[in-house]
XYZ file of C-alpha atoms in Angstrom:
621
model
C -3.139 40.025 -94.121
C -1.855 43.373 -92.759
C -5.442 44.193 -91.898
C -5.933 40.915 -90.010
C -2.630 41.361 -88.099
C -3.491 44.836 -86.976
C -7.021 43.868 -85.927
C -5.374 40.977 -84.006
C -2.910 43.305 -82.467
C -5.548 45.674 -81.640
C -7.702 42.990 -79.987
C -4.795 41.721 -77.820
C -4.320 45.327 -76.552
C -7.872 45.447 -75.700
C -7.756 42.257 -74.018
C -4.643 43.315 -71.980
C -6.340 46.523 -71.166
C -9.212 44.661 -69.867
C -7.134 42.270 -67.795
C -5.367 45.408 -66.309
C -8.642 47.174 -65.577
C -9.969 44.053 -64.054
C -6.974 43.630 -61.859
C -7.000 47.287 -60.692
C -10.654 46.932 -59.877
C -9.944 43.899 -57.730
C -7.044 45.685 -56.098
C -9.163 48.577 -55.259
C -12.005 46.440 -54.060
C -9.572 44.483 -51.713
C -8.131 47.717 -50.367
C -11.482 48.997 -49.678
C -12.795 45.920 -48.039
C -9.636 45.861 -45.666
C -10.006 49.379 -44.891
C -13.773 48.864 -44.084
C -12.800 46.143 -41.692
C -10.338 48.477 -39.840
C -13.169 51.081 -39.633
C -15.390 48.831 -37.974
C -12.888 48.648 -34.955
C -13.083 52.294 -34.794
C -16.952 52.416 -34.937
C -17.247 49.660 -32.371
C -15.389 51.916 -29.867
C -17.147 54.920 -30.757
C -20.505 53.160 -30.505
C -19.719 51.569 -26.967
C -18.920 55.103 -25.635
C -21.737 56.788 -27.351
C -24.375 54.384 -26.375
C -23.200 54.132 -22.818
C -22.900 57.922 -22.310
C -26.138 58.757 -23.989
C -27.957 56.091 -21.620
C -26.150 57.303 -18.504
C -26.540 60.998 -18.955
C -30.261 61.147 -17.772
C -29.123 59.637 -14.554
C -26.196 62.026 -14.006
C -28.669 64.972 -14.493
C -31.320 63.524 -12.321
C -29.198 62.194 -9.432
C -26.287 64.794 -9.831
C -22.635 63.840 -10.760
C -21.360 64.715 -7.212
C -24.030 62.667 -5.425
C -23.651 59.849 -7.748
C -19.987 59.524 -7.265
C -19.504 60.602 -3.838
C -22.786 59.324 -2.265
C -22.327 56.652 0.140
C -25.778 54.980 -0.059
C -27.136 52.837 -2.787
C -30.866 52.101 -2.245
C -32.466 52.335 -5.741
C -36.297 52.235 -6.306
C -37.246 50.481 -9.391
C -40.412 52.852 -9.624
C -38.124 55.974 -9.908
C -38.126 57.474 -13.500
C -36.743 60.489 -15.242
C -39.987 62.469 -14.666
C -40.200 61.745 -10.925
C -40.142 64.956 -9.061
C -38.784 63.416 -5.715
C -36.700 60.292 -5.891
C -37.728 57.416 -3.494
C -34.282 55.741 -3.883
C -30.635 56.759 -3.235
C -27.980 56.278 -5.874
C -24.459 56.766 -4.679
C -21.492 54.380 -5.698
C -18.772 55.678 -3.577
C -18.656 52.498 -1.614
C -18.417 50.410 -4.672
C -15.711 52.664 -6.220
C -13.639 51.991 -2.993
C -14.603 48.443 -2.816
C -13.252 48.038 -6.393
C -10.090 49.782 -5.792
C -9.389 47.966 -2.681
C -10.166 44.529 -4.054
C -7.807 45.347 -6.910
C -4.920 46.370 -4.577
C -5.564 43.044 -2.525
C -5.495 40.990 -5.744
C -2.230 42.739 -6.679
C -0.489 42.005 -3.544
C -1.528 38.498 -3.997
C -1.427 37.514 -7.772
C 1.067 40.324 -8.719
C 3.839 39.584 -6.173
C 3.426 35.817 -6.534
C 3.336 36.143 -10.218
C 6.550 38.141 -10.469
C 8.574 35.934 -8.202
C 7.093 32.791 -9.731
C 8.168 34.179 -13.237
C 11.774 34.748 -11.782
C 11.669 31.090 -10.553
C 10.470 29.667 -13.831
C 13.307 31.581 -15.889
C 16.354 31.352 -13.528
C 15.858 28.901 -10.732
C 13.768 26.047 -12.139
C 15.295 22.796 -13.615
C 14.690 22.875 -17.295
C 12.652 19.722 -17.422
C 10.222 20.894 -14.631
C 10.320 24.262 -16.321
C 8.567 23.178 -19.474
C 5.835 21.277 -17.523
C 5.219 24.240 -15.200
C 5.069 26.860 -18.095
C 2.656 24.790 -20.015
C 0.441 24.416 -16.801
C 0.572 28.309 -16.195
C -0.355 28.708 -19.896
C -3.233 26.430 -19.807
C -4.601 27.774 -16.252
C -4.704 31.327 -17.596
C -7.728 30.153 -19.718
C -9.737 28.793 -16.667
C -13.277 30.604 -16.766
C -13.638 33.186 -14.011
C -16.909 31.524 -13.039
C -14.922 28.512 -12.202
C -12.656 30.498 -9.751
C -15.935 31.852 -8.345
C -17.455 28.475 -7.885
C -14.315 27.213 -6.319
C -14.461 30.078 -3.826
C -18.003 29.254 -2.859
C -17.415 25.380 -2.381
C -13.770 25.384 -0.860
C -12.288 28.769 0.127
C -15.362 30.168 1.863
C -15.751 27.118 4.268
C -12.160 27.214 5.001
C -12.106 30.928 5.852
C -15.340 30.387 7.787
C -13.427 28.603 10.615
C -11.729 31.870 11.359
C -14.173 34.492 10.174
C -17.067 35.957 12.099
C -19.385 35.449 8.997
C -19.411 32.688 6.306
C -15.977 33.564 5.078
C -17.049 36.070 2.390
C -15.424 39.630 2.088
C -12.263 41.412 1.043
C -9.786 38.458 1.971
C -11.735 35.925 -0.075
C -12.140 38.369 -3.047
C -8.490 39.333 -2.968
C -7.300 35.669 -2.901
C -9.478 34.547 -5.684
C -8.752 37.667 -7.877
C -5.000 37.191 -7.032
C -5.068 33.423 -8.235
C -6.981 34.577 -11.329
C -4.536 37.282 -12.370
C -1.605 35.123 -11.441
C -1.094 33.176 -14.691
C -1.326 36.363 -16.720
C 1.459 38.177 -14.643
C 3.626 34.989 -14.637
C 3.356 34.562 -18.674
C 4.078 38.094 -19.557
C 6.759 38.768 -16.952
C 8.348 35.460 -17.993
C 8.214 36.502 -21.555
C 9.830 39.832 -20.706
C 12.589 38.202 -18.610
C 13.582 35.823 -21.399
C 13.605 38.619 -23.762
C 16.496 40.595 -22.020
C 19.783 40.333 -23.979
C 22.174 37.845 -22.575
C 24.874 40.590 -22.434
C 23.253 41.840 -19.218
C 23.456 38.502 -17.492
C 27.040 37.761 -18.738
C 28.222 41.268 -18.114
C 27.115 40.902 -14.529
C 28.780 37.666 -14.136
C 31.994 39.113 -15.638
C 32.080 41.876 -13.118
C 32.039 39.201 -10.265
C 28.344 38.928 -9.521
C 26.880 35.537 -8.544
C 24.046 33.957 -10.682
C 21.383 35.240 -8.161
C 22.912 38.745 -8.137
C 23.072 38.981 -11.663
C 19.509 37.887 -12.021
C 18.107 40.613 -9.542
C 20.587 43.387 -10.103
C 20.945 43.201 -13.902
C 18.187 41.220 -15.808
C 15.034 42.032 -13.650
C 15.730 45.777 -13.906
C 16.226 45.519 -17.726
C 12.729 43.677 -17.931
C 11.099 46.199 -15.685
C 8.812 47.508 -18.492
C 7.539 44.044 -19.424
C 6.737 43.229 -15.906
C 5.045 46.505 -15.210
C 2.931 45.819 -18.438
C 1.885 42.351 -16.815
C 0.768 44.147 -13.696
C -1.176 46.746 -15.781
C -3.113 43.783 -17.388
C -3.645 42.162 -14.075
C -5.085 45.289 -12.570
C -7.333 45.599 -15.561
C -8.584 42.248 -15.185
C -9.149 42.698 -11.468
C -11.004 45.770 -11.872
C -13.202 44.278 -14.553
C -13.873 40.982 -13.069
C -17.347 40.368 -12.340
C -18.694 36.709 -11.769
C -16.017 35.575 -9.396
C -16.292 38.606 -7.263
C -20.172 38.372 -7.102
C -19.751 34.797 -5.717
C -17.323 35.559 -2.832
C -17.496 39.250 -1.888
C -20.938 39.152 0.038
C -22.204 42.070 -2.045
C -23.541 44.404 0.631
C -23.169 47.969 -0.718
C -21.003 49.313 2.039
C -17.449 50.122 2.462
C -15.130 46.980 3.187
C -14.985 46.603 7.019
C -12.104 44.618 7.671
C -10.927 41.308 5.833
C -14.356 39.629 6.373
C -16.730 42.649 5.881
C -19.245 42.209 3.138
C -18.769 44.673 0.267
C -19.866 45.192 -3.229
C -17.803 46.216 -6.476
C -19.167 48.033 -9.434
C -19.210 45.107 -11.738
C -21.179 43.170 -9.253
C -23.652 46.021 -8.757
C -24.364 45.932 -12.510
C -24.789 42.292 -12.969
C -26.933 41.746 -9.839
C -29.541 44.585 -10.465
C -29.605 44.946 -14.300
C -32.197 42.066 -14.742
C -35.011 43.876 -12.886
C -33.992 47.553 -12.684
C -36.515 50.313 -13.299
C -35.944 53.125 -15.787
C -33.697 55.447 -13.545
C -31.973 52.490 -11.726
C -31.080 51.071 -15.254
C -29.621 54.496 -16.292
C -27.654 54.655 -13.081
C -26.365 51.133 -13.745
C -25.108 52.080 -17.113
C -23.624 55.168 -15.435
C -21.647 52.795 -13.070
C -20.355 51.068 -16.248
C -19.201 54.322 -17.596
C -17.397 55.191 -14.354
C -15.799 51.680 -14.438
C -14.497 52.030 -17.964
C -13.107 55.433 -17.460
C -11.408 54.302 -14.168
C -9.766 51.254 -15.982
C -8.707 53.440 -18.835
C -7.143 55.938 -16.597
C -5.357 53.278 -14.579
C -4.026 51.830 -17.752
C -2.779 55.399 -19.003
C -1.066 55.943 -15.585
C 0.624 52.835 -15.308
C 1.662 52.826 -18.836
C 3.316 56.173 -18.286
C 5.069 54.676 -15.265
C 6.185 51.942 -17.453
C 7.475 54.199 -20.191
C 9.349 56.203 -17.585
C 10.870 52.993 -16.111
C 12.257 52.227 -19.756
C 13.645 55.488 -20.115
C 15.471 55.480 -16.852
C 16.628 51.990 -17.467
C 18.118 52.996 -20.724
C 19.601 56.269 -19.855
C 21.006 55.049 -16.319
C 20.895 58.706 -15.096
C 22.045 58.539 -11.458
C 23.179 61.713 -9.604
C 26.567 61.210 -8.196
C 26.617 63.915 -5.521
C 24.832 65.274 -2.648
C 22.428 63.838 -0.147
C 21.061 61.592 -2.769
C 24.296 59.598 -3.203
C 24.749 59.133 0.559
C 21.147 57.753 0.779
C 21.682 55.766 -1.996
C 25.053 54.368 -0.537
C 23.537 53.886 2.802
C 20.523 51.716 1.568
C 22.901 49.892 -0.908
C 25.018 48.999 2.042
C 21.964 47.810 3.952
C 20.879 45.772 1.047
C 24.208 44.135 0.649
C 24.498 43.202 4.193
C 21.028 41.599 4.001
C 21.970 39.881 0.909
C 18.890 40.969 -0.965
C 19.392 38.933 -3.948
C 19.417 35.767 -1.969
C 16.147 36.631 -0.158
C 14.792 37.183 -3.554
C 15.799 33.867 -4.716
C 14.144 32.366 -1.641
C 10.931 34.270 -2.252
C 11.036 33.223 -5.912
C 11.305 29.555 -5.120
C 8.620 29.823 -2.577
C 6.283 31.868 -4.865
C 6.826 29.172 -7.447
C 5.887 26.339 -5.106
C 3.009 28.237 -3.611
C 1.583 29.358 -7.229
C 1.762 25.767 -8.514
C 0.028 24.394 -5.355
C -2.761 27.071 -5.670
C -3.546 26.682 -9.210
C -3.339 22.849 -8.870
C -5.606 23.040 -5.881
C -8.277 24.817 -7.995
C -8.268 22.267 -10.831
C -7.632 19.260 -8.497
C -10.488 19.945 -6.340
C -13.011 20.596 -9.215
C -11.961 17.388 -10.980
C -12.176 15.180 -7.813
C -15.676 16.622 -6.962
C -16.974 16.703 -10.640
C -15.615 13.664 -12.363
C -17.642 11.116 -10.178
C -20.854 12.987 -11.290
C -19.935 12.576 -14.824
C -18.927 9.107 -14.334
C -22.180 7.979 -12.462
C -24.590 10.022 -14.770
C -22.870 10.647 -18.245
C -26.313 11.326 -19.442
C -26.103 14.883 -18.123
C -24.246 15.862 -21.037
C -26.860 14.779 -23.590
C -30.281 14.016 -22.019
C -33.247 16.418 -22.228
C -33.645 18.712 -19.244
C -36.532 17.943 -16.853
C -37.660 19.754 -13.811
C -36.693 17.192 -11.247
C -33.848 17.003 -8.824
C -32.216 14.060 -10.565
C -32.974 15.070 -14.123
C -30.839 18.354 -14.318
C -28.783 18.446 -17.556
C -26.336 20.662 -19.168
C -27.210 19.554 -22.666
C -29.099 22.948 -23.393
C -25.935 24.860 -22.289
C -23.826 22.896 -24.491
C -25.991 23.389 -27.464
C -26.192 27.279 -26.742
C -22.453 27.428 -26.285
C -21.592 25.713 -29.573
C -24.032 27.921 -31.273
C -22.368 31.219 -29.807
C -19.012 29.918 -30.634
C -19.898 29.367 -34.346
C -21.615 32.767 -34.926
C -19.074 34.707 -32.882
C -16.247 33.407 -34.880
C -18.120 33.923 -38.318
C -18.495 37.617 -37.399
C -15.079 38.291 -35.518
C -12.472 36.316 -37.577
C -12.961 37.757 -41.060
C -13.148 41.402 -39.509
C -10.239 40.813 -37.417
C -7.982 39.215 -40.091
C -8.921 41.796 -42.539
C -8.028 44.575 -40.077
C -4.794 42.962 -39.409
C -3.971 42.775 -43.157
C -4.841 46.289 -43.542
C -2.564 47.360 -40.699
C 0.385 45.328 -41.864
C -0.014 45.195 -45.620
C -1.521 48.555 -46.593
C -1.230 51.098 -43.598
C 1.333 53.787 -43.870
C 3.541 54.601 -40.834
C 2.743 57.528 -38.769
C -0.755 57.860 -40.461
C -3.468 59.406 -38.513
C -6.187 56.826 -39.441
C -3.693 54.018 -38.691
C -3.015 55.401 -35.250
C -6.747 55.778 -34.698
C -7.282 52.067 -35.623
C -4.646 50.852 -33.235
C -5.961 53.142 -30.398
C -9.387 51.495 -31.112
C -8.037 48.027 -30.831
C -6.168 48.951 -27.624
C -9.351 50.290 -26.063
C -11.392 47.318 -27.090
C -8.783 45.124 -25.361
C -9.227 47.103 -22.186
C -12.853 47.261 -22.004
C -14.208 45.034 -19.104
C -16.780 42.082 -20.096
C -19.552 43.630 -18.103
C -19.376 46.932 -20.060
C -19.656 44.786 -23.271
C -22.664 43.205 -21.763
C -24.227 46.673 -20.917
C -23.546 47.680 -24.510
C -25.037 44.456 -25.906
C -28.188 45.075 -23.702
C -28.543 48.540 -24.945
C -28.109 47.738 -28.685
C -28.196 44.133 -29.910
C -30.970 42.916 -27.513
C -33.121 46.057 -28.508
C -32.507 45.393 -32.252
C -33.498 41.730 -32.076
C -36.822 42.253 -30.415
C -36.034 43.464 -27.009
C -35.165 40.001 -25.470
C -32.097 37.949 -24.955
C -31.067 35.706 -27.913
C -28.047 33.799 -28.980
C -27.567 36.208 -31.922
C -27.457 39.224 -29.625
C -25.005 37.599 -27.261
C -22.806 36.420 -30.222
C -22.573 39.784 -31.702
C -21.650 41.376 -28.311
C -18.937 38.715 -27.768
C -17.617 39.020 -31.311
C -16.567 42.563 -30.578
C -14.577 41.380 -27.591
C -12.689 38.968 -29.727
C -11.341 41.551 -32.269
C -8.445 42.693 -30.324
C -7.176 39.172 -29.703
C -7.641 38.180 -33.445
C -6.197 41.355 -34.815
C -3.124 41.374 -32.690
C -2.378 37.729 -33.108
C -2.855 37.981 -37.005
C -0.656 41.026 -37.259
C 2.105 39.354 -35.358
C 1.839 36.225 -37.704
C 1.819 38.408 -40.846
C 5.005 40.479 -39.577
C 6.780 37.138 -39.417
C 6.260 36.484 -43.040
C 9.528 37.151 -44.875
C 9.472 40.088 -47.193
C 11.349 37.935 -49.897
C 8.181 35.849 -50.223
C 6.212 39.131 -51.198
C 8.988 40.217 -53.497
C 9.116 36.926 -55.352
C 5.467 37.114 -55.994
C 5.634 40.540 -57.175
C 8.374 39.754 -59.472
C 6.254 36.823 -60.886
C 3.770 39.321 -61.897
C 1.299 38.796 -59.260
C -0.624 41.738 -57.852
C -0.741 42.809 -54.114
C -4.110 41.262 -53.497
C -3.195 38.028 -54.987
C 0.183 37.868 -53.169
C -1.759 38.444 -49.943
C -4.167 35.687 -50.544
C -1.753 33.210 -52.138
C 1.476 33.850 -50.143
C 0.990 35.990 -47.072
C -2.118 34.569 -45.514
C -1.082 30.978 -45.910
C 2.214 31.606 -44.464
C 0.640 33.218 -41.508
C -1.951 30.438 -41.176
C -0.565 29.102 -37.944
C -0.957 32.149 -36.120
C -4.339 32.904 -37.376
C -5.687 29.380 -36.516
C -4.011 29.805 -32.927
C -5.913 33.069 -32.432
C -9.265 31.476 -33.847
C -8.916 28.641 -31.410
C -8.038 30.779 -28.406
C -11.069 32.871 -29.280
C -13.258 29.825 -28.964
C -12.005 29.286 -25.557
C -12.752 32.963 -24.871
C -16.260 32.519 -25.957
C -16.484 29.401 -23.607
C -15.244 31.297 -20.554
C -17.219 34.334 -20.804
C -20.245 34.644 -18.715
C -21.123 38.276 -17.666
C -21.684 39.434 -21.334
C -23.857 36.541 -22.016
C -26.054 36.852 -18.891
C -28.403 39.413 -20.060
C -27.678 39.548 -23.881
C -28.097 35.828 -24.468
C -30.105 34.404 -21.530
C -29.828 32.768 -17.997
C -32.545 30.012 -18.406
C -30.746 26.593 -18.227
C -33.560 24.511 -19.053
C -34.290 25.628 -22.568
C -32.419 24.391 -25.688
C -32.264 27.084 -28.291
C -33.652 26.038 -31.739
C -32.495 28.942 -33.606
C -30.243 32.004 -33.111
C -33.255 34.326 -32.171
C -33.829 32.091 -29.033
C -32.458 32.596 -25.560
C -29.911 30.186 -24.175
C -27.488 29.951 -21.302
C -23.967 29.071 -22.109
C -21.877 26.583 -19.952
C -20.406 29.545 -17.836
C -23.854 30.974 -17.234
C -25.118 27.446 -16.392
C -22.452 26.920 -13.879
C -23.145 30.325 -12.318
C -26.853 29.528 -11.995
C -26.401 25.943 -10.633
C -23.964 27.191 -8.157
C -26.053 30.102 -7.133
C -29.192 28.099 -6.456
C -27.435 25.616 -4.136
C -29.765 22.874 -5.031
C -27.664 20.993 -7.767
C -24.098 21.280 -6.501
C -23.140 18.051 -8.061
C -24.175 19.151 -11.435
C -22.271 22.428 -10.891
C -19.203 20.416 -10.325
C -19.655 18.284 -13.514
C -20.414 21.764 -15.448
C -17.021 23.099 -14.030
C -15.241 20.065 -15.161
C -16.484 20.125 -18.830
C -15.692 23.960 -18.864
C -12.094 23.348 -17.862
C -11.479 20.359 -20.100
C -13.152 22.334 -22.971
C -10.771 25.233 -22.571
C -7.749 22.952 -21.942
C -8.452 20.923 -25.116
C -8.714 24.253 -27.112
C -5.706 25.727 -25.732
C -3.675 22.502 -26.263
C -5.135 22.209 -29.957
C -3.917 25.758 -30.610
C -0.580 25.014 -29.563
C -0.357 21.759 -31.528
C -1.530 23.186 -34.821
C 0.782 26.051 -34.567
C 3.833 23.815 -33.956
C 2.657 21.320 -36.766
C 1.938 24.061 -39.364
C 5.250 25.823 -38.439
C 7.257 22.588 -38.863
C 5.504 21.922 -42.252
C 6.180 25.322 -43.673
C 9.725 25.415 -42.424
C 10.554 21.960 -43.950
C 11.455 20.618 -40.425
C 11.300 16.721 -40.160
C 9.412 15.106 -37.642
């Protein structure tokens, strides 16, 4: 009996040891998997820079860095190669660098100013019932595809401007207006969030010192939200600099310096997307070099404005003001002038005006597209499902719908697991102030700032070549999946942070390991944010056009049968239909489908988040 008891005890010890070993193996495997997902983000950034630089170096060497950056003439010859002794073409992008910067400044003057004052209006001067409606509209309009804005520019804005312009209306003014309206929702949303996050003590303290509501807003609350407002402008600048399709459709695209408000000009992004499809060896390398210059320029702008934002925060917190000398007299003088002009009240008037104008502008875009597009869908609903035929009355967007759905599914299958696992690593496993963690976060920030056309270039140089050297659904999906990573990682990490530590502690106390706690407690609790990020990523796939144009295809008549086939997404189909000018009604219908698709996805994301949050918090309907 003693022998049996000893044998049983030994067997129990072995079983326990086996369970412990198995648990340790699972824990280590989980840690490795999450770490590998984070490494993918770093590898993606390194690969983008490496491939672009390697591909652009021959152009810099053949053309000359100085000539390429400061040359004023862009007239490439597709027959030029790296071995050509004397180049037939000229490759200077100075006009396009200047054009990109001026267009961005124009967009900032329109969208940045209007967005800031609109945010102030929504938070402080808008009636509560109207505020909820307008905020939802701004949030929805932020997801409108850029190609829809460009299409609106062609069919509405350019004809209006043509009545006062010496040309058909294209040029700097049209570009600035379209880009300004495009970045407006971004500026409004982020600025509004920053203003609402300011501690109530700033406002209450200002009122206690005798300020009016308007004075408290502009003298106390707005300065306290300066960093967030600056951040919104930084994102707006980044989007304006990196925008492609909308600018291509309204700028005119002559490779010259902008000559007045109605002079045709070309930006760097437009140069890439217009010529990449038929470029020769040296020309293609020069276009990649243009993408490198664009990427570096955006990163420098973000660093510069980020530094300005950080300094603004520091100055706001420290409140260092010199109280003597000439400086104080100048300050008092301008302070007195401002007081006499009643600056806060001027600000209130501007806020109300900007709010009304912003709502009008954004409503005009959607309203005009719907008025023009819905009749086509009502008359010929078969445009959504019939087979494409090469005849004027048989054009259909069914192939584009199929291609879009295929791209959505594959992009999410790739991006969501990697993004969620990276967020888990950063929130559950990473140590603070770790060098590797800082690299991962910096990589995510860089991926978030890379323009879509640069992703397209990277996809052409890598995934298209890997899958047979021709465009395909899988090449486009892999390209866009990298674009989705920053959105998924950030949203998931914020959701994981919101999970109470007491839930983790309770799980550990019951004997669960870290990996089991993550999958059974943490991730289910963070599910609302993860689903929201997934649905919004679907909207991003639907909205993008530049990365798909040369990685996935632009032929709208072919329905892809497999992921190795080419196919045009809805956004690319709209660009093709609008550019041809022969199928304007079908283009309107496509624009309506795009807008509805994005709106439904956005509303669905909000609905799911609210429903799951209410269910998990035990709230009653």
